[in-house]
Coordinates of C-alpha atoms in Angstrom, one line a residue:
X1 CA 0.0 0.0 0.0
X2 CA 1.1 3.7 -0.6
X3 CA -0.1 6.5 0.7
X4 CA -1.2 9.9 -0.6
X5 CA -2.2 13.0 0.2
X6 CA -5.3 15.0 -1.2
X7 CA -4.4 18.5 -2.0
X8 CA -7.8 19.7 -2.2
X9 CA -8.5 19.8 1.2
X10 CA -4.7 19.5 2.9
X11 CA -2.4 22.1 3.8
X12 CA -5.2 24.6 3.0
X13 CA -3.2 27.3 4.3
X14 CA -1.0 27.1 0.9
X15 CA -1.7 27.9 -2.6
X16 CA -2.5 24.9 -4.5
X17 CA 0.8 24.7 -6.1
X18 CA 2.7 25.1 -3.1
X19 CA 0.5 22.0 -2.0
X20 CA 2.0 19.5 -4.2
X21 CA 5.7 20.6 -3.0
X22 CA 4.4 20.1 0.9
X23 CA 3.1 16.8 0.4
X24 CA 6.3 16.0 -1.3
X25 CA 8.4 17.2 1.4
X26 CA 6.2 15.0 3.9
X27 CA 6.8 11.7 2.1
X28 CA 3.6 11.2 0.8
X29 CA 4.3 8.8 -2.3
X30 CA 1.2 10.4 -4.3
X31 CA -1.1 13.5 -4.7
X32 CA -4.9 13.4 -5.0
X33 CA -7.0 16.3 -6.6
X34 CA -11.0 16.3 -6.2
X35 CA -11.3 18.5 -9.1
X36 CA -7.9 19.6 -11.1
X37 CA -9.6 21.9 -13.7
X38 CA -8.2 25.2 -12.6
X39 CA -5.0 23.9 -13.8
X40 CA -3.9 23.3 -17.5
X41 CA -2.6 19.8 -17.8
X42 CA 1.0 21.3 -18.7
X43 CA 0.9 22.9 -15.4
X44 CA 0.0 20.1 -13.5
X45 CA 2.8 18.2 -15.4
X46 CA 5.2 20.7 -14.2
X47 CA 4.3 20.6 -11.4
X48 CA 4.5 16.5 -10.9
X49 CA 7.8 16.2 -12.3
X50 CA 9.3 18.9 -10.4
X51 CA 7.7 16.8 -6.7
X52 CA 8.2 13.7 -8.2
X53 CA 4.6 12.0 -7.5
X54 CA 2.2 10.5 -9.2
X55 CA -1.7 11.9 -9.4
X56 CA -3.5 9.2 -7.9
X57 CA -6.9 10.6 -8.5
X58 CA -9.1 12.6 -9.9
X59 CA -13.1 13.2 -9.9
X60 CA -14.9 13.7 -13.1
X61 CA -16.9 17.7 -13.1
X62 CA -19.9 17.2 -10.9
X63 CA -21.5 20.3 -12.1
X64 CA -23.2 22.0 -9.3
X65 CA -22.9 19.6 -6.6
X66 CA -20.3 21.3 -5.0
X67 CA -22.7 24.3 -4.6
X68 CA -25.4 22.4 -3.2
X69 CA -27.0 21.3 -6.2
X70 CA -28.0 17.5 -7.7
X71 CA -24.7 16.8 -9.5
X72 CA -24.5 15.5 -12.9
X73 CA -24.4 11.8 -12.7
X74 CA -27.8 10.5 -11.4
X75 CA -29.9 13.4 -13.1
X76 CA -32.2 12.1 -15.4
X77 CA -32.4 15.4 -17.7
X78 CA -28.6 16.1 -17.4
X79 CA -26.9 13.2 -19.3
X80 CA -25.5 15.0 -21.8
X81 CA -23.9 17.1 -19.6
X82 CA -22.3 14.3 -17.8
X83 CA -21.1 13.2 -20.7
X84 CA -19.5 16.5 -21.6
X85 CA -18.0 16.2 -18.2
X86 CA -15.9 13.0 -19.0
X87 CA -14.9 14.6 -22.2
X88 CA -13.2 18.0 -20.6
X89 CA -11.1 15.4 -18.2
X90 CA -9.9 13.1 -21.3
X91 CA -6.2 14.9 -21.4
X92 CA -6.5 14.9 -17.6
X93 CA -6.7 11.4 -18.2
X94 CA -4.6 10.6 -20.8
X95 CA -1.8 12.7 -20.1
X96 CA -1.6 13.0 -16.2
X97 CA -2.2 9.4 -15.9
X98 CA -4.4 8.8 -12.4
X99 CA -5.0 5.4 -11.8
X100 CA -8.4 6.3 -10.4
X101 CA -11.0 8.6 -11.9
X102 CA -14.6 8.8 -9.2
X103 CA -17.8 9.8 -10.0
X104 CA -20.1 11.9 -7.5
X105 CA -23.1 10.1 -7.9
X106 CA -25.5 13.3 -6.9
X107 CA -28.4 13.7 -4.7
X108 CA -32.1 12.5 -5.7
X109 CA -33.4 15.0 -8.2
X110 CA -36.4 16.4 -6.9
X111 CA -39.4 14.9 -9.2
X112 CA -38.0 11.7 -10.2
X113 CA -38.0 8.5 -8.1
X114 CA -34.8 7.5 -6.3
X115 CA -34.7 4.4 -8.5
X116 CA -34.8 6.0 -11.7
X117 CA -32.0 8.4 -10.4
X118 CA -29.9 5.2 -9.5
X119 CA -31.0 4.2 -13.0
X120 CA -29.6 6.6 -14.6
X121 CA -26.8 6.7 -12.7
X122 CA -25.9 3.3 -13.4
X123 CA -26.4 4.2 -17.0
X124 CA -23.8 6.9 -16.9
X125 CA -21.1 4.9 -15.1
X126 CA -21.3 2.0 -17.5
X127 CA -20.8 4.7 -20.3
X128 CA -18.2 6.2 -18.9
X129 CA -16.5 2.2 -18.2
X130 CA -16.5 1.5 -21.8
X131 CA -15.1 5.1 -22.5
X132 CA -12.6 4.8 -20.5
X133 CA -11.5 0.8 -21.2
X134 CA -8.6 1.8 -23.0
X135 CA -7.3 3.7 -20.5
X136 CA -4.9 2.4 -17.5
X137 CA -7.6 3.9 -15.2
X138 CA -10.2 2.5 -12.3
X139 CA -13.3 4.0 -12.5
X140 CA -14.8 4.8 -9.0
X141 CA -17.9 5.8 -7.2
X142 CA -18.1 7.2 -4.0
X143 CA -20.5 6.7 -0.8
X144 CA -21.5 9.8 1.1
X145 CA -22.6 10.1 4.2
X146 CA -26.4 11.8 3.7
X147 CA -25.9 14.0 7.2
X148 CA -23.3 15.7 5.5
X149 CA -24.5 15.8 2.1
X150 CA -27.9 15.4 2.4
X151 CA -30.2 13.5 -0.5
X152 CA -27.0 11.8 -1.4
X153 CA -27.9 9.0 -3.4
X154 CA -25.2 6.8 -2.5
X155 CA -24.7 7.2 1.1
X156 CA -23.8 3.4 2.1
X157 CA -21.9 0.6 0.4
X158 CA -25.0 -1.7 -0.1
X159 CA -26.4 1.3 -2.5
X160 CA -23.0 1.3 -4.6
X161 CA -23.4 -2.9 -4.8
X162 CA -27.3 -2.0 -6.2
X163 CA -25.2 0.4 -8.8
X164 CA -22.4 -2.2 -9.5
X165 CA -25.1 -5.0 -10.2
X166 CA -26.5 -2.8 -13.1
X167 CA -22.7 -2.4 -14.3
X168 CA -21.0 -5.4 -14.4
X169 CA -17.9 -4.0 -16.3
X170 CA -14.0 -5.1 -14.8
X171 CA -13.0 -1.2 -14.6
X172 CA -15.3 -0.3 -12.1
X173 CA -14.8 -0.5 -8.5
X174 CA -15.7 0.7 -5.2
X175 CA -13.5 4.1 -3.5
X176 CA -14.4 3.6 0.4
X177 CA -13.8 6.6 2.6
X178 CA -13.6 5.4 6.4
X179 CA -15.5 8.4 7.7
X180 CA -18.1 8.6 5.3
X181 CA -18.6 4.8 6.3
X182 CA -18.3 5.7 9.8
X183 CA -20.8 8.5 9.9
X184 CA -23.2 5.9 8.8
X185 CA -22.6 3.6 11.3
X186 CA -21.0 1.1 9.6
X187 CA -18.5 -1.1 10.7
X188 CA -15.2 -0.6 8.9
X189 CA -13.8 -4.3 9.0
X190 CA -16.5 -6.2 8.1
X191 CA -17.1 -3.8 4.8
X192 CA -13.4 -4.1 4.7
X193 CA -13.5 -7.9 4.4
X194 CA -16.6 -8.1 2.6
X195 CA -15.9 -5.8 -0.1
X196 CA -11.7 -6.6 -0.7
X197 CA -12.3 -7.9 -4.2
X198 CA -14.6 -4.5 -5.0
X199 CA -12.0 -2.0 -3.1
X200 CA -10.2 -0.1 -5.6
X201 CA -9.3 3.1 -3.5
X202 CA -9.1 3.9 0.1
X203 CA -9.6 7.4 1.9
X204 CA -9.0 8.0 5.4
X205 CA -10.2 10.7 8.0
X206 CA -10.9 9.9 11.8
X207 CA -14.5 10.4 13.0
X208 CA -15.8 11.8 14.6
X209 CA -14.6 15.2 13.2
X210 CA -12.7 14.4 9.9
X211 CA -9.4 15.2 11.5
X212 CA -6.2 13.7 11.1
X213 CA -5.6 10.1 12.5
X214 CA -5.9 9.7 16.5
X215 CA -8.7 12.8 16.7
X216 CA -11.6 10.9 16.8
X217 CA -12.3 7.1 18.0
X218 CA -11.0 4.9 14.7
X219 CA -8.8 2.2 15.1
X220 CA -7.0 2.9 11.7
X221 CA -3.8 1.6 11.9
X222 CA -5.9 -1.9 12.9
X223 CA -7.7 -1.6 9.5
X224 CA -4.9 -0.8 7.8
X225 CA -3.2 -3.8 9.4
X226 CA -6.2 -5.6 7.9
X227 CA -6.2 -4.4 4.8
X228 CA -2.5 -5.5 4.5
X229 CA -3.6 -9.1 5.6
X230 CA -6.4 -9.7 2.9
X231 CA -4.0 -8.5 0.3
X232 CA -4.9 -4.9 -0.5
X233 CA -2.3 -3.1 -2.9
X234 CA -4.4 -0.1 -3.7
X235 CA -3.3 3.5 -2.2
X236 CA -4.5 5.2 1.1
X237 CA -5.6 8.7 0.9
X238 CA -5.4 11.0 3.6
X239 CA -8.8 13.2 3.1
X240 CA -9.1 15.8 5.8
X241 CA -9.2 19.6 6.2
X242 CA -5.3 20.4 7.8
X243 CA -2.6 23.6 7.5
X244 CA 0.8 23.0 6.6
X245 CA 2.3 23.5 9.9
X246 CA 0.0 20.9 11.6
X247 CA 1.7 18.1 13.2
X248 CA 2.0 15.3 10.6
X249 CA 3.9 12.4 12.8
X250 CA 1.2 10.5 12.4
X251 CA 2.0 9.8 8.7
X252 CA 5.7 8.2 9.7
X253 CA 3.3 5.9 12.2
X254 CA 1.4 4.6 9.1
X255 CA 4.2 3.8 7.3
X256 CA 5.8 2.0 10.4
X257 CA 2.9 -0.2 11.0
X258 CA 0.9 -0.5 7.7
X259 CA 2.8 0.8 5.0
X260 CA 5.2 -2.0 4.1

């Protein structure tokens, strides 16, 4: 397992360029980026090269989820739009290289059913699986917690297998973050052991809070022991609000115990 940092929400204190140098410094082994538009893809290559890390991850545009809206991917009027999406991050794709690329699903869309929304949001994800199969790339989607993001449509991981069943494609998988799961009052290692052969990406915050690890009440470095034993060789991504000149000697304690 390697581990990663995601940029988006770390060392917030910094400009996102001086971001990718910080995790660098840290000995993260990789970057994620929730959304790395801003950027041109030469930039970001610059950038890359000059830290020496990979980008792990990216999320296709969600239109205005961020804002508080529905998304793109589970709207029923909106599919060409999601497919416009996947189109603006093709050089992302191609030419930064993440070996992950997640899909928001969205919130219900007030005045269709929740099942056409999952519908059509199984529709879009199997689109974007054969777009994407010649492509040295995992597609992902995400469960939300619904407190937090309320109307999510995917809030658990039995509502990403309902989604997967429509799929059935081999570049599709499941990106579990530990405090989304958490929030929902799941239990971590039995979703863990149920789900290895679906776990393509893992993100990590303690709960509750979404700190850094050892804030909250998570045994992490016991699931990532036990990711370790069932084989897992996907990356850990740190996903949590922090500044630069936080205290970060947790992420020398991951490596010691997990990261081997």
């Amino acid at each position: 397992m390697k581990l990663a940092a995601n940029i988006s929400l770390m060392f917030n204190d910094l400009p996102l360029q001086a971001r990718v140098k910080k995790a660098a410094e840290l000995g993260f082994q990789g970057i994620e980026v929730q959304f790395p538009y801003e950027l041109t893809v030469k930039e970001w290559q610059a950038l890359l090269a000059k830290a020496n890390l990979p980008l792990v991850l990216i999320n296709l545009p969600a239109g205005n989820f961020m804002q508080g809206g529905d998304g793109l991917a589970c709207h029923p009027l909106r599919q060409a739009e999601f497919q416009h999406a996947l189109q603006k991050s093709l050089p992302y794709i191609e030419k930064l290289k993440p070996s992950i690329v997640n899909v928001l699903a969205g919130r219900q869309v007030a005045g269709f059913s929740r099942q056409a929304c999952l519908d059509q949001l199984a529709a879009n994800l199997s689109w974007a699986c054969k777009t994407l199969a010649d492509f040295p790339v995992t597609l992902t989607c995400e469960p939300i917690n619904n407190l937090d993001q309320p109307n999510y449509l995917v809030p658990r991981t039995t509502d990403w297998q309902a989604v997967a069943q429509q799929i059935q494609q081999p570049n599709f998988g499941l990106q579990l973050d530990f405090y989304h799961a958490a929030t929902m009052g799941d239990s971590l290692e039995e979703l863990i052991s149920q789900q290895i052969n679906n776990l393509a990406h893992i993100q990590f915050a303690d709960f509750p809070g979404r700190g850094h690890p050892a804030t909250g009440q998570l045994q992490l470095n016991a699931l990532f022991k036990q990711l370790n034993q069932l084989g897992y060789k996907g990356w850990l991504a740190a996903e949590f609000v922090s500044q630069s000149t936080d205290n970060h000697d947790w992420i020398s304690h991951i490596y010691a115990i997990s990261c081997k």
